[in-house]
Structures are given as C-alpha cells and as structure tokens.
DNA sequence: TTATGTGAAGTGTTTCACAGCC
DNA sequence: GGCTGTGAAACACTTCACATAA
C-alpha cells in the first residue's frame, strides 16, 4: 500500500461517515418518489420504510448533514431532496464517459437513473472500429483513439469501465492520465491507480456468490436441526462444518 | 446480521462475518488466476495485493475458515480455491433465472463470470411476447407466463431481477411464491420479501453518486490544500480501496 | 528465518433510549 | 402527544504486533 500523503479529508466539520454517504442515494430515491407524488412532509419512520432501513439509522444519518427536520412533524420533502442532492454533489453536472460498449456498456448508456441525477453521458467509447459511429442510446460511439481529447474537451472527471477484464487496466491508465479522477469499474479486475483517484467496483458475479453462500447456509440449517455439536476431529483439512449436499465435483473449472 | 426467525442453535463458530464473506469471491478470483498460471503456493502478502486488500485482513479472513496455510510458506493455491469454493457453496450447481431481458438482462446472460462459478442460467424470462423465442446468449427467451413452472421444474432458488422498477415487486412476489429464496435485484426499488428470503441489490446509479460525492470533496479540498501542513505521519492514502464496501445491507427482516 | 494465525487494541457503525422542541 | 436529534452503549470490522510453527 502506498504511503501516500493525500491525507484523509481534512474536511473539518464535514466528516460524514462512508456508511452514511452510501445510503444518501437511497434516501434521495425514496424522497424523489414522494416528491413526485407531491407529498409535502415525511417522518423518519415512513421515509426509513421507503428506503429499506430503520428509522434510528436514518435519523442518525441525517444528523450528520444538519438539523433539517422539525420535531413533532418530520422532514420537508423538497428541502431534504435539495440538501441531499447538494451534499452528494448532484446539483452540478457530471459529464461521464463509458468505455467499452458491449451489452453492459449499452445497458448503462440507456439507464435512465443517470440523467435524472446530474450525470450526463458525454461519450461512449469503444476500441472496435466497427462500433464507431453506431448509435447507442442516441449517442454516437467513438473510437478509443480519441479518448484523451474527449476527456479534456468535456472536462470529464468520472469514467465508467465496461471493457473485458484484459484491457481494463490500460483503459484505466489512459483515463487517469487524461485527467479522470473517479472510476466506476465493472470489469472483474483489481485496478491500480495513483493516489487521489477513487475506484469503485461492481462485480456482478460477486453478488451472486454472496447469495449462494447464504443460500447454502439456509439449506444446511434445515438438516442441522437434529445434529448438534460435532465433535470435530480438528485435524487438518476440516473446517468447522461441511457442505450440506455431501458430494461435490472436483475443484473449480480452470 | 442475518436475523432470520430460524436462528442457528448452538452450532458453534459457524459465524463467518459478513464482511469476510463479501471478500471471499475476491480472493477466489485472484486464486483462480494464480491457478491458471500454475502457481503452486502464495503468501498472504502476494495474494492480498492481487485481491486489492491488505494482508492482515486476508489472514484474519482465512482464519475464520480454518488453518489452511503453512507457516513460513504460505497457502496452497489449489487447496485454497477448493476450500473457498466449498465455503461459498460454489461446488454445487446453482440454476438461476433472469427476469427482464433488456440490455442489462442480456449483459448478465452473456456474462462469463457466472458459468465459471457454478451458476447456470436456467432460463431467461421476459413479459414481452415479442421477446419469446429470441435467442440471447444462446438461450431461448421464455414468456413470463411460465415462470412458476420453470422455477419448480429446474429447482431454481436464485432469481435475478432486471426488469423496469415498476414491475420489480410483482416479479419478486411471483419468484418468492414459486420457491425462490435469494434474489439479486438490479431494479432501483426496495423490494419487500418475507422472512427467510435474501435480497441483494445492485444500483448502478448509486455507485456513481458515491463517486460524485468524493469527487466534489476533492474539488473543495484543493482550495483548502495549502493550510494544513500535513501533520499525522501515520496517515494512509485511503484510495486503493476499491469496493462498494459501504454496501448497504439490503436484506432484512420485515 | 519466514510467514501464518490470533488475541488485543483501535476504529467505524448501528442501535438504544431519552432529552428537547414543536 | 409526537417526532427529531443525539449522547452513550453495543456491536462489527480492521489493524497491530507477536507468539507459534514449519
């Protein structure tokens, strides 16, 4: 790990916990829905239910932003929408480039949730010359040769990588060199970036694997109802427990 | 925090922390890459670097699984691949249905990371009659009328929802009624499910919003950069930390 | 000597419970 | 009375640092 010096936000009084930041978009979505239905105010209990969290957590989260509620009443929907938007930086325009226009890149380009939240797809970029000029989501795909120019011309600071894993790092390097400082990575690879650049990743298969873990545990629990403490030989290759369905095929596919 | 009704008896130490479970797929991916290069053993330091975490965390994580390493040497790659796969439940076959074959559904159907990890796309389902019969990723799309039958015939316990938000809840209800107990939701909606059903969500725009927050913070810091003479020598450059860590629960009891 | 495995310390997050204000 | 805002307690997760084993 680099012993960089880009220290922690010296963001004085503005220290909003990461966990809270990660939930703000959730609240914002719920609030936007209320706003569209012209609901004027909402209680922490109602809003928490709509966002899928509990109300104590929501109130604590909001307390980091300031005191935007009214005791005995609740929160003003419009006001809160604005405050959260501002806090997240969504009151400004964020030009974004998407690199790698396969199925996923196209899905993102078409995704409505971006435009409505301050994100503007400034360009779709692909390395395949055959893609250049094609229209995706109403935008003309450009060849990756022009990546650097596109980024500087549009003042892009956020890049989305939806390329195959093999080229993700080099795309990342070019994006960073061109001035991008935030990257959303959908390629199943660990990206190395200099200090000061943020990377967030979304790995579609990781989520499924986590579900499989819990699913397996559920299945195992049913059977484990009778069987209690396993003496456990404690030798080497045993874990505390074993797979539920006994037989397992060899190892992983190569 | 899987607070199910069915809470585990006194089944000792079956408790792998959620944070650890969420990283196992990461380790598995790194290990698979090593395995493909026929690397026989790996140290916690090397593997941690490949997975994008620090080595202390990795060793702690592995300690929950058992003592699978050799002091002074490291970990046997193949053995560890197997142990993690087994722990995650990937040594068994998981038939999955994907409901909503738009851009995103198609992207997922084509995603290679599934098949190689024990997930098998049992069916692609769409409500649009015009989609029925079309081939996507070599699989014929089926109309949603047959959803219940498909699920029971194939013993599907994991469903992926890639529909528009407006119909996500009703699709979810049908999946659950048909026997699905784990759901991966890509629709930007909070799903309500009965106890015992796991939901994980992936919201593409939430990740971007979190990036925007940090991006905005960076911009603000530049201005305040001159004043702090960078005290704290122990500070660490936080970047390098990729991962929707703040991943909000997503599951939860009614 | 090397690198794992793990108590203990440190840090971050959630929940509780109630004071404070409308 | 009702609901927010928040210290304090509980819990979860990470990091440290070193005993332990090959």
PDB file of C-alpha atoms in Angstrom, chain A residues 230-243, chain B residues 13-14 62-68 79 82-83 86-87:
ATOM      1  CA  UNK A 230     -19.997 -32.047  16.015  1.00  0.00           C
ATOM      2  CA  UNK A 231     -17.004 -33.331  17.976  1.00  0.00           C
ATOM      3  CA  UNK A 232     -14.757 -32.296  15.145  1.00  0.00           C
ATOM      4  CA  UNK A 233     -11.597 -34.286  14.683  1.00  0.00           C
ATOM      5  CA  UNK A 234      -9.957 -30.907  14.440  1.00  0.00           C
ATOM      6  CA  UNK A 235      -7.295 -32.361  12.267  1.00  0.00           C
ATOM      7  CA  UNK A 236      -6.192 -30.576   9.181  1.00  0.00           C
ATOM      8  CA  UNK A 237      -8.423 -30.331   6.254  1.00  0.00           C
ATOM      9  CA  UNK A 238     -11.614 -29.945   8.063  1.00  0.00           C
ATOM     10  CA  UNK A 239     -13.373 -26.813   8.623  1.00  0.00           C
ATOM     11  CA  UNK A 240     -15.945 -26.477  11.274  1.00  0.00           C
ATOM     12  CA  UNK A 241     -18.554 -27.895   9.096  1.00  0.00           C
ATOM     13  CA  UNK A 242     -19.017 -29.301   5.671  1.00  0.00           C
ATOM     14  CA  UNK A 243     -21.085 -28.721   2.651  1.00  0.00           C
TER      15      UNK A 243
ATOM     16  CA  UNK B  13     -18.492 -20.872  15.317  1.00  0.00           C
ATOM     17  CA  UNK B  14     -20.435 -21.211  12.097  1.00  0.00           C
ATOM     18  CA  UNK B  62      -8.885 -17.025   6.274  1.00  0.00           C
ATOM     19  CA  UNK B  63      -8.660 -17.723   9.963  1.00  0.00           C
ATOM     20  CA  UNK B  64     -12.439 -17.879  10.051  1.00  0.00           C
ATOM     21  CA  UNK B  65     -12.394 -20.675   7.515  1.00  0.00           C
ATOM     22  CA  UNK B  66      -9.753 -22.709   9.278  1.00  0.00           C
ATOM     23  CA  UNK B  67      -5.991 -23.067   9.226  1.00  0.00           C
ATOM     24  CA  UNK B  68      -5.359 -23.665   5.602  1.00  0.00           C
ATOM     25  CA  UNK B  79      -6.384 -26.298  -1.917  1.00  0.00           C
ATOM     26  CA  UNK B  82     -11.362 -25.582  -3.260  1.00  0.00           C
ATOM     27  CA  UNK B  83     -11.926 -24.570   0.328  1.00  0.00           C
ATOM     28  CA  UNK B  86     -16.881 -25.012  -0.913  1.00  0.00           C
ATOM     29  CA  UNK B  87     -17.432 -22.398   1.738  1.00  0.00           C
TER      30      UNK B  87
END
